[in-house]
C-alpha cells in the first residue's frame, strides 16, 4: 500500500495538483498497479539474462548526415505563446 | 585551530563536434536563429523515434580511450525525468548504470608534484535548450526558450574526489581540456559553452577518513572562475564548521560579480530523476575491433608529446608543458622548428613575446596572423645579427598586427641592424663626449655605468646598433 505522502511526492514530481479525494483514489490505483507488477517477482527467472530492451535489437545507428529542419512557424504552431521566434513560457525558478 | 582538508570532484560536460545532433538529423551549428535548428525528434513531438548518431558513440569511445577508461562491451541509454522548460520531452536521454566508459585517469602536475586523478565514468547524453530572459532574471515573469541546442551531443566526465585544492582542480580541467582537444572530438570552448564544469566540494578535519557534506557549485565559466569559486567555497565551509555550523548538501551558484557562491535554494525535492531504460533506443553492443580501430586512430596525446619535445628538442620540462597545452600550439611550435632548427630560441619566442601578444588580444594560436614559417624567418634574422632582440620585438608586433613578412617590415621601417663599426664609433664618441659624469663613474670603478652609455647609443640609433659591437667599442674607448 503506498502512502498519501508517496502520492504527494509523485504528484509533485509530475507537476500535478491533486485534491484530497484524488490523493485517496490515485493512492489506491497506484497500489493496485504495484501489486500487479509485484507478481512478476514470483516468476522463476533463474538462468534468464537481464533485459535492457524488449526487442532483440542492438546497434541501431544513423550516420552523421544533415537533414531538413522544420519551418519556424510550424515549430511554434503549438507553442502556448511566442515572442519573435522564441517559445514564451512562465518563468520557473 | 584544526587543519582542514578539502575534497573536490569535478563533473565536466563537453559538447561533441558532430555535424548533427545525437538522436536526429538537425544541425549542431552554433549561433543560428532561435528555433531554426530543430525537427520533430529534438522537439519531442509525439510519435517520433530517436536514432543514435554513430559518430557520437565513436567520439565518446575516443575520448574514453584518451582518458584511459575501460570501454563498455554493453551500454544503453536511459531517461532522466525532470520538468523544466528547456527540456521539451520532460526527460533527458542520458546514461545511468551502464555508461560507455569507466575507470579512467589522467596525470596532473601542480607545483612540480605529479598526481593521478581518477575518472569514475564518461557517458553520453543530449544537451538541453537555452532559456533567454529579457531584462534581469528577477524582473521578468517570462522565459523565452530556444531549442536549437536541444539534442546537441554531450559527454559528461565525472572525476573521482581526488583533488585537494583549487590549483589541482584547475590543473585537472586544463589537462582534461587539452586531452579532449587533442582527440579532436570537441573544441572545448568555455566561452561558447562547449566545455562546462561543476564542482563537488567538501571539507573534513585533516586525518579524518569520512567525507564531509558536499555542496555542488555551478556556473563557473572560465578557469579563473573555477579557481576563485573553489577557493571561496572551501573557505566558506571551513568558517562554517569553525563557528559550530554545519554544511548543508545543496547546489550553489558562483556569482562572479559578488565573488561568492550563493545557495540556489531550489524548491525541488532531493534529486529523484526516476531513471528508466529508454525503450526507443536499442542497446549498444560494442565490438572490440571497433574500439581497437578507434584506438589506432588516436593522435599523440599531451603527455607523450611533452616527453617527445623534451627528448627530441632538448627543451626544459616547463617549456614542453606550456607548448603542449594545446595541440595547435604544439603544432605551431614544431612546424616552426622544422623550418628553423633552433628549438630553444623558438620556444622562448613562442612562449614569451608571441604568447604575450596573444594574451593581450585574447587570441588563440589559430587566430595568429604570423605563420610558423614567418616566425622562423624572423628568428633567423635575429640569430644572424641582421636585427637586434629589441628590433625583433618591434618587428614581431608589426607582423602580428599586419601579417607581413619580417623582411618586408624591416625594409619598410629601415630597421636593419647597424654593424658598420665606423658609424657606431661616431655615435659612441658623441655619447662619451656628452655624458662626462657616467664616463667618470665608469672609470672610477662603477662598471654598471656602462649600461647607461650603451642605452644612450641605442637610443640615438633607434635601437638599430648591434649591441655587441656597441659594448665592445665603448669599453675599448673608456679603458684607453
Ligand atoms: Zn532535431
XYZ file of N, CA and C in Angstrom, chain B residues 176-330:
465
model
N 42.326 17.888 -18.814
C 41.181 17.246 -19.459
C 40.865 17.944 -20.784
N 40.854 19.267 -20.735
C 40.562 20.056 -21.933
C 41.594 19.769 -23.016
N 42.873 19.759 -22.628
C 43.937 19.509 -23.609
C 43.763 18.135 -24.250
N 43.517 17.122 -23.423
C 43.392 15.758 -23.950
C 42.220 15.665 -24.929
N 41.074 16.219 -24.520
C 39.891 16.154 -25.386
C 40.147 16.916 -26.689
N 40.777 18.082 -26.566
C 41.077 18.856 -27.775
C 42.013 18.094 -28.706
N 43.011 17.435 -28.143
C 43.940 16.652 -28.963
C 43.203 15.586 -29.764
N 42.195 14.962 -29.134
C 41.484 13.893 -29.848
C 40.628 14.452 -30.978
N 40.323 15.763 -30.910
C 39.540 16.393 -31.972
C 38.042 16.178 -31.863
N 37.557 15.609 -30.755
C 36.119 15.355 -30.665
C 35.341 16.584 -30.197
N 36.049 17.609 -29.704
C 35.386 18.844 -29.278
C 36.348 20.016 -29.354
N 35.780 21.240 -29.515
C 36.615 22.452 -29.470
C 36.925 22.839 -28.033
N 36.074 22.398 -27.100
C 36.249 22.757 -25.685
C 36.358 24.268 -25.487
N 35.412 25.014 -26.043
C 35.446 26.472 -25.843
C 34.556 26.841 -24.664
N 35.190 27.230 -23.577
C 34.407 27.551 -22.381
C 33.485 28.738 -22.607
N 33.972 29.724 -23.396
C 33.153 30.930 -23.595
C 31.920 30.642 -24.447
N 31.976 29.608 -25.297
C 30.792 29.244 -26.089
C 29.997 28.127 -25.421
N 30.477 27.691 -24.269
C 29.735 26.667 -23.536
C 29.978 25.251 -24.021
N 30.976 25.038 -24.886
C 31.211 23.655 -25.324
C 32.069 22.889 -24.313
N 32.520 23.581 -23.256
C 33.136 22.912 -22.096
C 32.537 23.565 -20.862
N 31.875 22.763 -20.024
C 31.241 23.323 -18.834
C 31.631 22.465 -17.628
N 31.706 23.115 -16.477
C 32.248 22.400 -15.333
C 31.469 22.690 -14.062
N 31.116 21.645 -13.320
C 30.528 21.776 -11.986
C 31.492 21.136 -11.000
N 31.481 21.622 -9.761
C 32.422 21.078 -8.766
C 31.666 20.597 -7.536
N 32.030 19.413 -7.051
C 31.536 18.929 -5.763
C 32.628 19.155 -4.738
N 32.301 19.897 -3.695
C 33.323 20.289 -2.728
C 32.863 19.974 -1.312
N 33.764 19.367 -0.537
C 33.509 19.200 0.890
C 34.820 19.415 1.630
N 34.741 19.633 2.923
C 35.966 19.722 3.729
C 35.830 18.769 4.908
N 36.984 18.365 5.459
C 36.985 17.495 6.642
C 38.240 17.786 7.438
N 38.200 17.543 8.739
C 39.406 17.736 9.542
C 40.500 16.823 8.998
N 41.720 17.348 8.904
C 42.833 16.555 8.374
C 42.923 15.250 9.148
N 43.112 14.164 8.411
C 43.267 12.872 9.069
C 41.972 12.087 9.188
N 40.842 12.760 9.012
C 39.568 12.047 9.086
C 39.315 11.337 7.761
N 38.911 10.066 7.834
C 38.707 9.296 6.617
C 37.346 9.598 5.994
N 36.360 9.790 6.853
C 34.991 10.006 6.394
C 34.891 11.359 5.682
N 34.120 11.389 4.592
C 33.966 12.636 3.834
C 32.979 13.575 4.522
N 33.212 14.874 4.371
C 32.261 15.860 4.885
C 31.068 15.982 3.952
N 30.072 16.759 4.351
C 28.916 17.003 3.492
C 29.341 17.915 2.343
N 28.907 17.562 1.123
C 29.392 18.326 -0.023
C 28.353 19.312 -0.530
N 28.851 20.350 -1.165
C 27.992 21.276 -1.899
C 28.399 21.184 -3.367
N 27.414 21.338 -4.259
C 27.712 21.309 -5.691
C 27.717 22.744 -6.205
N 28.808 23.129 -6.854
C 28.937 24.506 -7.332
C 28.779 24.536 -8.848
N 27.896 25.420 -9.303
C 27.645 25.540 -10.741
C 28.016 26.921 -11.253
N 27.960 27.053 -12.580
C 28.095 28.370 -13.209
C 29.505 28.953 -13.152
N 30.509 28.104 -13.338
C 31.876 28.628 -13.414
C 32.283 28.597 -14.882
N 32.435 29.784 -15.480
C 32.562 29.842 -16.937
C 33.975 30.046 -17.457
N 34.958 29.966 -16.574
C 36.339 30.094 -17.009
C 37.222 29.396 -15.970
N 38.487 29.194 -16.333
C 39.425 28.588 -15.390
C 39.587 29.481 -14.165
N 39.593 30.785 -14.432
C 39.730 31.752 -13.343
C 38.555 31.634 -12.380
N 37.348 31.545 -12.962
C 36.143 31.436 -12.137
C 36.173 30.146 -11.324
N 36.638 29.049 -11.949
C 36.732 27.772 -11.236
C 37.654 27.932 -10.029
N 38.803 28.567 -10.246
C 39.761 28.724 -9.156
C 39.182 29.561 -8.029
N 38.565 30.669 -8.410
C 38.007 31.567 -7.389
C 36.856 30.900 -6.635
N 35.981 30.222 -7.376
C 34.803 29.608 -6.756
C 35.209 28.491 -5.792
N 36.162 27.650 -6.219
C 36.587 26.538 -5.359
C 37.274 27.089 -4.105
N 38.154 28.073 -4.271
C 38.832 28.663 -3.114
C 37.809 29.269 -2.155
N 36.861 29.998 -2.724
C 35.844 30.637 -1.885
C 35.045 29.596 -1.111
N 34.609 28.559 -1.821
C 33.727 27.566 -1.200
C 34.453 26.792 -0.092
N 35.720 26.497 -0.301
C 36.486 25.791 0.737
C 36.535 26.656 2.003
N 36.848 27.934 1.821
C 36.932 28.837 2.970
C 35.579 28.998 3.643
N 34.526 29.081 2.835
C 33.178 29.231 3.398
C 32.832 28.048 4.292
N 33.130 26.842 3.802
C 32.785 25.647 4.582
C 33.628 25.552 5.853
N 34.911 25.897 5.744
C 35.768 25.837 6.935
C 35.269 26.817 7.993
N 34.967 28.042 7.550
C 34.475 29.052 8.505
C 33.193 28.577 9.176
N 32.324 27.978 8.368
C 31.046 27.484 8.873
C 31.277 26.434 9.967
N 32.177 25.496 9.701
C 32.454 24.434 10.675
C 33.128 25.004 11.930
N 34.038 25.944 11.724
C 34.777 26.531 12.848
C 33.830 27.254 13.801
N 32.784 27.848 13.205
C 31.858 28.607 14.039
C 30.741 27.704 14.565
N 30.946 26.401 14.454
C 29.980 25.466 15.019
C 28.805 25.147 14.107
N 28.852 25.640 12.879
C 27.751 25.383 11.945
C 27.924 24.058 11.221
N 27.000 23.803 10.296
C 27.014 22.545 9.534
C 26.885 22.863 8.054
N 27.588 22.129 7.226
C 27.449 22.310 5.783
C 26.171 21.604 5.350
N 25.363 22.283 4.528
C 24.128 21.683 4.024
C 24.397 21.144 2.629
N 23.895 19.955 2.338
C 24.036 19.428 0.978
C 23.097 20.194 0.059
N 23.655 20.928 -0.881
C 22.832 21.795 -1.729
C 23.603 22.167 -2.994
N 22.887 22.778 -3.926
C 23.512 23.307 -5.127
C 23.711 24.798 -4.935
N 24.903 25.262 -5.231
C 25.197 26.685 -5.102
C 25.692 27.211 -6.441
N 25.439 28.471 -6.704
C 25.868 29.045 -7.970
C 26.968 30.060 -7.709
N 27.973 30.074 -8.597
C 29.065 31.028 -8.455
C 28.613 32.371 -9.012
N 28.659 33.398 -8.181
C 28.294 34.750 -8.607
C 29.582 35.517 -8.840
N 29.920 35.661 -10.112
C 31.214 36.252 -10.489
C 31.325 37.693 -9.971
N 30.234 38.457 -10.101
C 30.276 39.870 -9.711
C 30.498 40.010 -8.204
N 29.841 39.169 -7.419
C 29.984 39.281 -5.971
C 31.177 38.504 -5.440
N 31.698 37.593 -6.266
C 32.824 36.780 -5.817
C 32.433 35.813 -4.718
N 31.188 35.307 -4.770
C 30.710 34.376 -3.737
C 29.945 33.232 -4.395
N 29.807 32.125 -3.660
C 28.859 31.101 -4.091
C 27.566 31.350 -3.315
N 26.428 31.239 -4.026
C 25.142 31.517 -3.388
C 24.260 30.282 -3.468
N 23.520 30.037 -2.407
C 22.612 28.901 -2.393
C 21.518 29.109 -3.425
N 21.205 28.055 -4.201
C 20.148 28.203 -5.202
C 18.773 27.947 -4.591
N 18.765 27.505 -3.321
C 17.507 27.276 -2.600
C 16.440 26.681 -3.500
N 16.834 25.666 -4.250
C 15.901 25.035 -5.174
C 14.760 24.400 -4.396
N 13.524 24.636 -4.898
C 12.365 24.060 -4.218
C 12.244 22.572 -4.537
N 12.961 22.160 -5.578
C 12.868 20.774 -5.995
C 13.282 19.839 -4.856
N 12.576 18.759 -4.712
C 12.944 17.791 -3.692
C 14.274 17.160 -4.079
N 14.859 16.475 -3.123
C 16.132 15.804 -3.381
C 16.039 15.101 -4.736
N 17.145 15.095 -5.491
C 17.142 14.540 -6.846
C 16.386 13.221 -6.912
N 15.368 13.206 -7.718
C 14.591 11.994 -7.905
C 14.274 11.913 -9.384
N 15.251 11.453 -10.140
C 15.132 11.507 -11.589
C 14.417 10.299 -12.177
N 14.150 9.308 -11.366
C 13.419 8.110 -11.825
C 13.932 7.630 -13.193
N 15.210 7.306 -13.232
C 15.813 6.797 -14.473
C 15.108 5.540 -14.931
N 14.935 5.406 -16.221
C 14.448 4.137 -16.759
C 15.086 3.928 -18.127
N 15.300 2.672 -18.523
C 15.916 2.421 -19.826
C 15.033 3.012 -20.917
N 15.637 3.710 -21.887
C 14.821 4.322 -22.932
C 14.385 3.251 -23.928
N 13.078 2.967 -23.997
C 12.617 1.896 -24.882
C 12.707 2.265 -26.368
N 12.923 3.565 -26.669
C 13.041 3.986 -28.070
C 14.406 3.653 -28.663
N 15.369 3.406 -27.780
C 16.737 3.239 -28.274
C 17.257 1.837 -27.986
N 17.779 1.210 -29.019
C 18.320 -0.135 -28.847
C 19.643 -0.061 -28.093
N 19.941 -1.078 -27.296
C 21.219 -1.091 -26.566
C 22.413 -1.122 -27.520
N 23.562 -0.760 -26.994
C 24.796 -0.778 -27.780
C 25.633 -1.973 -27.369
N 26.018 -2.764 -28.342
C 26.956 -3.855 -28.082
C 28.234 -3.463 -28.804
N 29.240 -3.120 -28.037
C 30.433 -2.507 -28.625
C 31.434 -3.568 -29.061
N 31.686 -3.567 -30.346
C 32.603 -4.527 -30.963
C 34.052 -4.146 -30.606
N 34.799 -5.117 -30.098
C 36.198 -4.863 -29.711
C 37.016 -4.324 -30.888
N 36.743 -4.867 -32.066
C 37.510 -4.453 -33.251
C 37.294 -2.968 -33.530
N 36.073 -2.518 -33.283
C 35.764 -1.094 -33.486
C 36.594 -0.253 -32.502
N 36.601 -0.691 -31.245
C 37.359 0.036 -30.218
C 38.843 0.074 -30.596
N 39.355 -1.063 -31.051
C 40.776 -1.115 -31.417
C 41.085 -0.182 -32.591
N 40.151 -0.130 -33.537
C 40.355 0.756 -34.697
C 40.368 2.224 -34.256
N 39.485 2.561 -33.322
C 39.441 3.937 -32.830
C 40.739 4.247 -32.073
N 41.188 3.262 -31.297
C 42.423 3.422 -30.530
C 43.607 3.673 -31.462
N 43.625 2.915 -32.547
C 44.733 3.060 -33.502
C 44.730 4.449 -34.142
N 43.553 5.060 -34.194
C 43.444 6.381 -34.819
C 43.671 7.543 -33.861
N 43.951 7.226 -32.588
C 44.195 8.314 -31.622
C 45.488 9.038 -31.962
N 45.479 10.365 -31.885
C 46.724 11.089 -32.130
C 47.639 10.992 -30.905
N 48.850 11.488 -31.042
C 49.759 11.579 -29.906
C 49.110 12.525 -28.884
N 49.025 12.105 -27.625
C 48.333 12.881 -26.600
C 49.326 13.775 -25.826
N 48.805 14.743 -25.052
C 49.685 15.763 -24.454
C 50.896 15.218 -23.682
N 50.701 14.202 -22.835
C 51.825 13.700 -22.031
C 52.935 13.125 -22.909
N 52.524 12.337 -23.907
C 53.501 11.724 -24.801
C 54.222 12.805 -25.606
N 53.466 13.787 -26.033
C 54.063 14.840 -26.851
C 55.042 15.670 -26.017
N 54.681 15.916 -24.771
C 55.559 16.677 -23.882
C 56.902 15.945 -23.739
N 56.803 14.643 -23.492
C 58.015 13.829 -23.359
C 58.871 13.914 -24.617
N 58.190 13.836 -25.756
C 58.920 13.850 -27.024
C 59.604 15.194 -27.247
N 58.934 16.296 -26.900
C 59.554 17.610 -27.091
C 60.816 17.726 -26.239
N 60.775 17.124 -25.059
C 61.950 17.170 -24.184
C 63.104 16.379 -24.804
N 62.799 15.162 -25.259
C 63.888 14.322 -25.771
C 64.327 14.730 -27.182
N 63.362 15.079 -28.026
C 63.729 15.385 -29.417
C 64.394 16.751 -29.559
N 63.982 17.722 -28.771
C 64.494 19.081 -28.950
C 65.331 19.577 -27.782
N 65.452 18.745 -26.752
C 66.219 19.165 -25.589
C 65.587 20.329 -24.839
N 64.269 20.439 -24.898
C 63.594 21.534 -24.195
C 63.479 21.234 -22.706
N 63.466 22.278 -21.869
C 63.162 22.062 -20.448
C 61.724 21.562 -20.299
N 61.453 20.758 -19.246
C 60.113 20.248 -18.947
C 59.071 21.356 -19.041
N 59.408 22.491 -18.415
C 58.433 23.571 -18.326
C 58.011 24.055 -19.712
N 58.999 24.285 -20.582
C 58.681 24.725 -21.947
C 57.776 23.709 -22.638
N 58.148 22.440 -22.490
C 57.401 21.377 -23.166
C 55.961 21.325 -22.661
N 55.795 21.571 -21.361
C 54.453 21.537 -20.780
C 53.604 22.678 -21.341
N 54.171 23.866 -21.382
C 53.415 25.024 -21.892
C 53.084 24.823 -23.369
N 54.081 24.390 -24.144
C 53.880 24.263 -25.594
C 52.873 23.183 -25.962
N 52.736 22.151 -25.112
C 51.798 21.069 -25.436
C 50.435 21.276 -24.790
N 50.221 22.444 -24.186
C 48.932 22.680 -23.524
C 47.786 22.705 -24.535
N 48.083 23.010 -25.784
C 47.070 22.793 -26.820
C 47.755 22.192 -28.044
N 46.997 21.392 -28.757
C 47.540 20.693 -29.917
C 47.994 21.704 -30.967
N 47.214 22.749 -31.147
C 47.535 23.746 -32.163
C 48.834 24.477 -31.831
N 49.024 24.775 -30.546
C 50.242 25.468 -30.145
C 51.463 24.576 -30.394
N 51.313 23.301 -30.017
C 52.414 22.359 -30.227
C 52.693 22.178 -31.720
